[in-house]
PDB file of C-alpha atoms in Angstrom:
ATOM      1  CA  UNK A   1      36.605 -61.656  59.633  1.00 81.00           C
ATOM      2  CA  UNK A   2      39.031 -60.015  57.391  1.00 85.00           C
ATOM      3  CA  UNK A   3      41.549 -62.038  55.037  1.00 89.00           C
ATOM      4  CA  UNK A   4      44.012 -61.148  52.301  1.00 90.00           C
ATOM      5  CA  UNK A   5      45.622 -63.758  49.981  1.00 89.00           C
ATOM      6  CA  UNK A   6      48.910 -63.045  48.302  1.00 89.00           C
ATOM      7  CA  UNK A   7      47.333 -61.840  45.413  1.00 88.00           C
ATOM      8  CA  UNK A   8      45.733 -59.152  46.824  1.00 86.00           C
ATOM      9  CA  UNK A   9      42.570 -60.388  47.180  1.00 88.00           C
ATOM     10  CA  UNK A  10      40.188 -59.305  49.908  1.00 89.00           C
ATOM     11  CA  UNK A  11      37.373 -61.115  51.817  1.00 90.00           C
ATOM     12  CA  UNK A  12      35.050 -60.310  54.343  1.00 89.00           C
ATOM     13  CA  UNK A  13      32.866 -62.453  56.478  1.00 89.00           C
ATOM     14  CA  UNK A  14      31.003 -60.937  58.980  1.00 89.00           C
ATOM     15  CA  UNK A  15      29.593 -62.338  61.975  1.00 89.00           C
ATOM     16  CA  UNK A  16      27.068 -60.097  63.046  1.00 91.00           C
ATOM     17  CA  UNK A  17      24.103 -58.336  61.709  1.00 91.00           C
ATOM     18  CA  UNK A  18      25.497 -54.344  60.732  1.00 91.00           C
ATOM     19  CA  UNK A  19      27.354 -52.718  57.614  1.00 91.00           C
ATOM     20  CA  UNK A  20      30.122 -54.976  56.378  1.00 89.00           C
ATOM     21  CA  UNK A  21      31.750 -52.119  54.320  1.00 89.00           C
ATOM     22  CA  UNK A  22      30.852 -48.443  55.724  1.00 92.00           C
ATOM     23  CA  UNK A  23      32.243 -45.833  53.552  1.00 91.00           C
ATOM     24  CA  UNK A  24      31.721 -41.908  54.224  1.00 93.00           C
ATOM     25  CA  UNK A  25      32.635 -39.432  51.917  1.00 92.00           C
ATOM     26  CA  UNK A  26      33.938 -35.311  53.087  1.00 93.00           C
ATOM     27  CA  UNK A  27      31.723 -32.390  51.044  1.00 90.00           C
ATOM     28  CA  UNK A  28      34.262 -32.641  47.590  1.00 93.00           C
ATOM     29  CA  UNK A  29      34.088 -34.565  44.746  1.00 93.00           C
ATOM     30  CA  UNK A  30      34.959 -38.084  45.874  1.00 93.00           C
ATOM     31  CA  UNK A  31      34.950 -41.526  44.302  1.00 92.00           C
ATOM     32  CA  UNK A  32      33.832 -44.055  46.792  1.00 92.00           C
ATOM     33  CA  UNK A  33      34.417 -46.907  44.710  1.00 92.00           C
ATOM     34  CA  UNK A  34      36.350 -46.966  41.400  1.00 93.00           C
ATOM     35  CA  UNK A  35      36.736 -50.158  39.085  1.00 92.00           C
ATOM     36  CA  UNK A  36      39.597 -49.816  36.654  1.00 93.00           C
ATOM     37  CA  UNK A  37      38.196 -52.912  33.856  1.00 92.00           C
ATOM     38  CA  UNK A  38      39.639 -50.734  30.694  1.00 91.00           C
ATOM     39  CA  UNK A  39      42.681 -50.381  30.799  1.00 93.00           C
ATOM     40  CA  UNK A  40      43.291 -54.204  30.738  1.00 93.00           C
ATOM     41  CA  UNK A  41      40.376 -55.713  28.760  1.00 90.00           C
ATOM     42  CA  UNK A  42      38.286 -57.515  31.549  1.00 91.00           C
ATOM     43  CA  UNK A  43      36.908 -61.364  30.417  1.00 93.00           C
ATOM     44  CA  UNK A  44      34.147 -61.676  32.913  1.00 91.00           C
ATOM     45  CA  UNK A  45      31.648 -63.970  32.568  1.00 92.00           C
ATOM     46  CA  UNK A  46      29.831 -64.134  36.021  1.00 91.00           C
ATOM     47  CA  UNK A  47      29.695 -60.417  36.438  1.00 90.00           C
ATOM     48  CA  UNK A  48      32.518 -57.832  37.304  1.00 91.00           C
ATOM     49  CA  UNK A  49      30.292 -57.090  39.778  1.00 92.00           C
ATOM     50  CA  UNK A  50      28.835 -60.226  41.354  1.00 93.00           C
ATOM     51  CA  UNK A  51      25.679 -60.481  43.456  1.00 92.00           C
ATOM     52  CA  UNK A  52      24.194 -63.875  44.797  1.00 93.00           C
ATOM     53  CA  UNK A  53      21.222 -63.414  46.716  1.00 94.00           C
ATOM     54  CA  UNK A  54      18.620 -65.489  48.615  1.00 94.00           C
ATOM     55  CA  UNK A  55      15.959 -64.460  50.455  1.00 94.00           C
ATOM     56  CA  UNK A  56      12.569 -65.066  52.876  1.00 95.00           C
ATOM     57  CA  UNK A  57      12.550 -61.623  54.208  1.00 95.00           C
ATOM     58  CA  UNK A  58       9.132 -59.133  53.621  1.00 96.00           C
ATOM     59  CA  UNK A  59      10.554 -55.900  51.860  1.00 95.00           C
ATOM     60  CA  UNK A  60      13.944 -57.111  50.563  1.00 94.00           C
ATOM     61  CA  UNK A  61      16.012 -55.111  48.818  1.00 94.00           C
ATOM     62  CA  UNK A  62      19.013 -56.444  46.823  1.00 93.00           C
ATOM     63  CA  UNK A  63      19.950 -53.079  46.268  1.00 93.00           C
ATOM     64  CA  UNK A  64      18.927 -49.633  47.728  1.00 94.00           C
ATOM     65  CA  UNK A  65      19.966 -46.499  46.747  1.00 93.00           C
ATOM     66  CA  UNK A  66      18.294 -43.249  47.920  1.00 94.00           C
ATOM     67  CA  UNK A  67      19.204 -40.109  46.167  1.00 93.00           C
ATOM     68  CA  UNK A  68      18.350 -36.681  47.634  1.00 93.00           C
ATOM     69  CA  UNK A  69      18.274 -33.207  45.328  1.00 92.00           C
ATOM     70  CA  UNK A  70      19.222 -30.264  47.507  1.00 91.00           C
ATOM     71  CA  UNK A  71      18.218 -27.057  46.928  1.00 91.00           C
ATOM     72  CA  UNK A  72      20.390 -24.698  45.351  1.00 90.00           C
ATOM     73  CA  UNK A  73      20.342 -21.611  43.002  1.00 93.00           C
ATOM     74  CA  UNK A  74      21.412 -23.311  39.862  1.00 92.00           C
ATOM     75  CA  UNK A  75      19.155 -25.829  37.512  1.00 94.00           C
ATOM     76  CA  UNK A  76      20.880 -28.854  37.922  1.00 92.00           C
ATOM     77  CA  UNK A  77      20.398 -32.182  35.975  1.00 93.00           C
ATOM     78  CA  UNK A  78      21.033 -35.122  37.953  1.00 94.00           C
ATOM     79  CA  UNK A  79      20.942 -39.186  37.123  1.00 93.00           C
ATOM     80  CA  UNK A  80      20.383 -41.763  39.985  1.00 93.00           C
ATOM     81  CA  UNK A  81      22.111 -43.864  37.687  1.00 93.00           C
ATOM     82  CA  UNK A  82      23.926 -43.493  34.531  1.00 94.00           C
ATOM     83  CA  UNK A  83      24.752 -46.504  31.979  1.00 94.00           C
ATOM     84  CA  UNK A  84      27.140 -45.234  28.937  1.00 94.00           C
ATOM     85  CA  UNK A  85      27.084 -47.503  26.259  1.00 93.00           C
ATOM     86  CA  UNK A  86      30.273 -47.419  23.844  1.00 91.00           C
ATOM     87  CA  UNK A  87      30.061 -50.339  21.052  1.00 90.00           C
ATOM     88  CA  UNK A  88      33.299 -49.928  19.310  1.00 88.00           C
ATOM     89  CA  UNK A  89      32.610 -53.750  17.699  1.00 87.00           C
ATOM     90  CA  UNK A  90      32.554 -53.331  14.021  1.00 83.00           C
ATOM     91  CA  UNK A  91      34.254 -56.581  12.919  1.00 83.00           C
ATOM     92  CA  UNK A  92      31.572 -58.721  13.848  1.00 80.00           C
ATOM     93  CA  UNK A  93      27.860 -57.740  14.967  1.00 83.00           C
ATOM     94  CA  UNK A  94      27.846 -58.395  18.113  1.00 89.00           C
ATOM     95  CA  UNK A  95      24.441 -57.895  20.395  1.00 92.00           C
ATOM     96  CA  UNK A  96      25.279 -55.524  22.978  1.00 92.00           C
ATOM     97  CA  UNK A  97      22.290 -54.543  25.446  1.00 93.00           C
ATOM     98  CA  UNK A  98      22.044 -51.403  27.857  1.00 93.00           C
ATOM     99  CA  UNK A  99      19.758 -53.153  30.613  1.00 94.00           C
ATOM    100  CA  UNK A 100      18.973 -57.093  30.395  1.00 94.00           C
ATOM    101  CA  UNK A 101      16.308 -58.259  32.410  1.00 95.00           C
ATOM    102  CA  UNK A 102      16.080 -62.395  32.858  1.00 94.00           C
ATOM    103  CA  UNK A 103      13.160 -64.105  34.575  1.00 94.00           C
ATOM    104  CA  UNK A 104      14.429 -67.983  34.918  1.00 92.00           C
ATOM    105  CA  UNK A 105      12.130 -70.772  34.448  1.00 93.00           C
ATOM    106  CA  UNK A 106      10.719 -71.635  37.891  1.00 87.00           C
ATOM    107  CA  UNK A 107       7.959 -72.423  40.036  1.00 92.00           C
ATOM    108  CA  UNK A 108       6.339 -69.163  39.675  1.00 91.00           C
ATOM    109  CA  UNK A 109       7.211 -66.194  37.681  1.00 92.00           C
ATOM    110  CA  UNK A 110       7.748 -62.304  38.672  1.00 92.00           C
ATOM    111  CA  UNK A 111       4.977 -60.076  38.653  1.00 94.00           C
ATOM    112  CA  UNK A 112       6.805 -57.566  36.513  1.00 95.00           C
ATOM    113  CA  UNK A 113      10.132 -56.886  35.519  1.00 95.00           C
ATOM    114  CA  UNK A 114      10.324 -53.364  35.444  1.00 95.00           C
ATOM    115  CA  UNK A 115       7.421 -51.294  37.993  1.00 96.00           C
ATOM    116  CA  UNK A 116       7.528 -47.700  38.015  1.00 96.00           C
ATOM    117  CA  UNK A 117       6.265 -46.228  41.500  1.00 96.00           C
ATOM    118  CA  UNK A 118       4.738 -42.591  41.487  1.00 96.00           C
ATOM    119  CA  UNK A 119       4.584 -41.871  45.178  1.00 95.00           C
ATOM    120  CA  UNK A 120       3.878 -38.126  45.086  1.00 96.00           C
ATOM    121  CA  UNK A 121       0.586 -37.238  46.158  1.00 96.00           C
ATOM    122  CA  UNK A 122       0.654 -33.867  44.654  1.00 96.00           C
ATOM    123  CA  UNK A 123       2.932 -33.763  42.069  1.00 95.00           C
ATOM    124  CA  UNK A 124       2.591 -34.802  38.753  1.00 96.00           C
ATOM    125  CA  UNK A 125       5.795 -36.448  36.499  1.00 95.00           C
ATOM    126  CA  UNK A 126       6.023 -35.202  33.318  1.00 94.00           C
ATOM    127  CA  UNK A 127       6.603 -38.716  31.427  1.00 94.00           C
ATOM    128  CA  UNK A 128       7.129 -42.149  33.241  1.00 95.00           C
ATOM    129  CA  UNK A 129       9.545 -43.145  30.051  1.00 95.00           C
ATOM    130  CA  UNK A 130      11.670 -40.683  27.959  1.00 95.00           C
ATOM    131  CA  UNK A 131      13.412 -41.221  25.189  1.00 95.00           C
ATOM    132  CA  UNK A 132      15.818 -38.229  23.621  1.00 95.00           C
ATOM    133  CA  UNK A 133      17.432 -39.392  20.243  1.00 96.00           C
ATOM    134  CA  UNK A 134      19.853 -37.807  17.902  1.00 95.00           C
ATOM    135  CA  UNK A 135      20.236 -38.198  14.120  1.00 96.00           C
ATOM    136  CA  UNK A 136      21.227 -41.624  14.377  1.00 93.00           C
ATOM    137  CA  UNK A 137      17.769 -42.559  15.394  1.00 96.00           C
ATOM    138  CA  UNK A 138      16.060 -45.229  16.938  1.00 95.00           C
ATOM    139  CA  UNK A 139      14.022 -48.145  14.649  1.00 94.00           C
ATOM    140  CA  UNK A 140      11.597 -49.141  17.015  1.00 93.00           C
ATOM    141  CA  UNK A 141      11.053 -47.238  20.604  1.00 93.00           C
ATOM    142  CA  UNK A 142       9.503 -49.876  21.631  1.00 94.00           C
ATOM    143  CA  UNK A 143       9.292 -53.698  19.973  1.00 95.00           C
ATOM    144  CA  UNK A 144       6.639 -56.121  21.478  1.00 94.00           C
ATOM    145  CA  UNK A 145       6.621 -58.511  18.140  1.00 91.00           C
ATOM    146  CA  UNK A 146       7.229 -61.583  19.793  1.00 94.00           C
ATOM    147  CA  UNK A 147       4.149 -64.157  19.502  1.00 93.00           C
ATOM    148  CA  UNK A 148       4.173 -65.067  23.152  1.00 95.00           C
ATOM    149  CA  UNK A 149       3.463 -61.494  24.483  1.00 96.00           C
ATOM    150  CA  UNK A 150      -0.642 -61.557  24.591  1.00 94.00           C
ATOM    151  CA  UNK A 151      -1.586 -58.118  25.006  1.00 92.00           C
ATOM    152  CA  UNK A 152       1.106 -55.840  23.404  1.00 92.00           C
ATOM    153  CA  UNK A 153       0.316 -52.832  25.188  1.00 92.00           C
ATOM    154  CA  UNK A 154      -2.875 -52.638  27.695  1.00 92.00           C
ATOM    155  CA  UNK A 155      -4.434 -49.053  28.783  1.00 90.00           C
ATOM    156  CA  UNK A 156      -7.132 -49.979  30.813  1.00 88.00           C
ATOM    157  CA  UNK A 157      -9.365 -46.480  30.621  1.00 86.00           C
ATOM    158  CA  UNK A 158      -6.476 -44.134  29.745  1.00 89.00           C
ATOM    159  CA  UNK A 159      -5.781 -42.381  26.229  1.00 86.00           C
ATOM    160  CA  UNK A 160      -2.663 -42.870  23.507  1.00 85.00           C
ATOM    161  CA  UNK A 161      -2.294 -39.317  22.946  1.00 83.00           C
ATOM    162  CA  UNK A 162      -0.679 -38.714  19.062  1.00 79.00           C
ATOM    163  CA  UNK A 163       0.614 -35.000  19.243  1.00 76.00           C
ATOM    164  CA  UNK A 164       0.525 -33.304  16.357  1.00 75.00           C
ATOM    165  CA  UNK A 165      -0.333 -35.542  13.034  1.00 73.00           C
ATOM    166  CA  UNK A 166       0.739 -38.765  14.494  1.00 76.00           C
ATOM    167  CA  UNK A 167       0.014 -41.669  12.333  1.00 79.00           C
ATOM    168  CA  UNK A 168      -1.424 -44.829  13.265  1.00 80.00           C
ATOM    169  CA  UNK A 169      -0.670 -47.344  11.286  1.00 80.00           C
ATOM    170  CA  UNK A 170      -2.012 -51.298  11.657  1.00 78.00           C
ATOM    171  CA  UNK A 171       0.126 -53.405   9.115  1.00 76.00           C
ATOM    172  CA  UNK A 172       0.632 -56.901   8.314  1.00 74.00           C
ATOM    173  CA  UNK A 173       4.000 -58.251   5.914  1.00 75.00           C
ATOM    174  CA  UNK A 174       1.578 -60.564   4.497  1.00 76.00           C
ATOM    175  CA  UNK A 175      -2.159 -60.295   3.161  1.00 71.00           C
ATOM    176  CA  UNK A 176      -4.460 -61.209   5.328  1.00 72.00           C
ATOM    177  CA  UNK A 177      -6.497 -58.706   7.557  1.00 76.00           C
ATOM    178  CA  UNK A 178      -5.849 -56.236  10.473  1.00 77.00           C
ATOM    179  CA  UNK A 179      -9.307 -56.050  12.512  1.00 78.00           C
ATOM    180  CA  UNK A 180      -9.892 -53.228  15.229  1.00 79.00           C
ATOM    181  CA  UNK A 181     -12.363 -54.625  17.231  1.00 77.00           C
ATOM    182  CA  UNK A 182     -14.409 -52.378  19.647  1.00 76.00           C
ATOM    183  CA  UNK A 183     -15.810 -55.363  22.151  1.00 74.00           C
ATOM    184  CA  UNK A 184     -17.683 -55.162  25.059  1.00 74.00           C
ATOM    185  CA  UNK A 185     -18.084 -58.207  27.577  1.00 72.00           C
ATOM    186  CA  UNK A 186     -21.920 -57.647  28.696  1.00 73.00           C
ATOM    187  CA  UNK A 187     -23.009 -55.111  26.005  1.00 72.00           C
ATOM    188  CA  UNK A 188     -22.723 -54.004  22.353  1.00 73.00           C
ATOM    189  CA  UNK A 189     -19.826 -51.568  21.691  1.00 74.00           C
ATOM    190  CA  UNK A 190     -19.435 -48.924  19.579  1.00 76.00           C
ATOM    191  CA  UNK A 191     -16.168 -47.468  17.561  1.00 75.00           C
ATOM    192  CA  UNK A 192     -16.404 -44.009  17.262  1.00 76.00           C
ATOM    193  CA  UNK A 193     -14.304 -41.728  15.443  1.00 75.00           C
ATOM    194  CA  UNK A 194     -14.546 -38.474  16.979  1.00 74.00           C
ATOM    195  CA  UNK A 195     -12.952 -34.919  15.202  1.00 72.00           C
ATOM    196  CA  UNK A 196     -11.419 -32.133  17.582  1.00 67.00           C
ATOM    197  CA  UNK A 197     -12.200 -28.038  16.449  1.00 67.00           C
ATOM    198  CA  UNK A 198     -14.570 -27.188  13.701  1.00 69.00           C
ATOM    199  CA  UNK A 199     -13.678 -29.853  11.242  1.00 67.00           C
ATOM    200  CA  UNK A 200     -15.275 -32.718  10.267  1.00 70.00           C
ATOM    201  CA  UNK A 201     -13.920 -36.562  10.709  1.00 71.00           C
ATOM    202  CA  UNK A 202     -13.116 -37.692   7.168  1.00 73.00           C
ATOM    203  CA  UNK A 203     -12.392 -41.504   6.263  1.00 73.00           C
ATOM    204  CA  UNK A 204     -10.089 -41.665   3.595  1.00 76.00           C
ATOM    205  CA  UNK A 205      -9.911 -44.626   0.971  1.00 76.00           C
ATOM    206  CA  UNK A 206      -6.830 -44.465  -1.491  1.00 75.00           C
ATOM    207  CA  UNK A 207      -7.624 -46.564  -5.025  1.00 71.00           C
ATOM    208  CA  UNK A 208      -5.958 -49.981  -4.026  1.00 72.00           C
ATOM    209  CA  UNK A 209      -8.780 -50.415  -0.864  1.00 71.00           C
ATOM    210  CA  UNK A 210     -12.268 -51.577   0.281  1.00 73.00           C
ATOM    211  CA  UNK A 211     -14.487 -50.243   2.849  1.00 72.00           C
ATOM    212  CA  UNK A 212     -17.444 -52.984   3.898  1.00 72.00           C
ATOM    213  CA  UNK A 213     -20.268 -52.472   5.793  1.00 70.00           C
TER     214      UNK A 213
END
């Protein structure tokens, strides 16, 4: 069914299974759907865009989108999707987020909220997160502070590669002590510090510190 109130607004309520709203473009630069919320300031609360979904179905998808790079003779650069952030706000700090992510408080919880999916047998991708930042910089890349989070970052086997003179540094804002533990569940453990080239591994104390063994 198809209805229009007299404000303009437009419904429709299908009755069968099939595409509610089919929309193919010609080979041009086309707009399938534009949203004009600037030039009137919009005041949603519930979402401009509104999606309420339930589902039993194996392999749902609330949203699919399947993007295909043709070949051509130029090196293109192309975005599956693109989020442009513009916080003009300056009277009053207001938190403004790029991507929010909510898991509610119910009978179970999701088993992640972001999962990256490397399908490609044969191909390798250069980074599985990016980040390019200009002189304005970024504080943290990424912040797992809170106190609920138990393991802030887990590796399993794999390496934290530092580049070239990366720095870690393991720092508490109080006094107290930061341990690096090397533990093994069945076995003793060793820590090993281990020098690349010709030169040797050299442990540094400055004048305010303590080595124990």
């Amino acid at each position: 069914d198809l209805t229009v109130n007299t404000d303009g607004k437009l419904s429709l309520l299908p009755d069968d299974a099939g595409d509610a709203l089919s929309i193919t473009t010609a080979a041009a630069d086309i707009q399938a759907l534009v949203v004009d919320a600037a030039t009137a300031v919009n005041s949603s609360v519930d979402g401009l865009i509104d999606l309420n979904i339930a589902t039993v179905t194996d392999s749902f998808e609330g949203i699919n989108m399947d993007i295909q790079i043709d070949d051509d003779a130029g090196i293109d650069t192309v975005m599956a999707a693109y989020i442009n952030i513009d916080n003009n706000a300056t009277t009053a700090d207001d938190v403004v987020y790029g991507l929010y992510l909510n898991n509610e408080d119910g009978v179970a919880a999701a088993d992640a909220l972001i999962y990256l999916n490397q399908t490609d047998t044969d191909t390798a991708i250069a980074d599985g997160i990016f980040m390019n930042v200009a002189n304005g910089a970024i504080t943290d890349a990424i912040d797992v502070a809170d106190a609920q989070i138990v393991n802030a970052i887990n590796i399993g086997a794999n390496n934290i590669q530092t580049g070239t003179g990366g720095t870690v540094n393991l720092a508490r804002s109080d006094a107290g002590t930061v341990t690096i533990t090397a533990a093994d569940d069945n076995a003793d453990a060793l820590l090993a510090l281990i020098g690349g080239g010709t030169a040797n591994v050299r442990l540094s104390v400055d004048a305010d510190s303590e080595v124990d063994v």
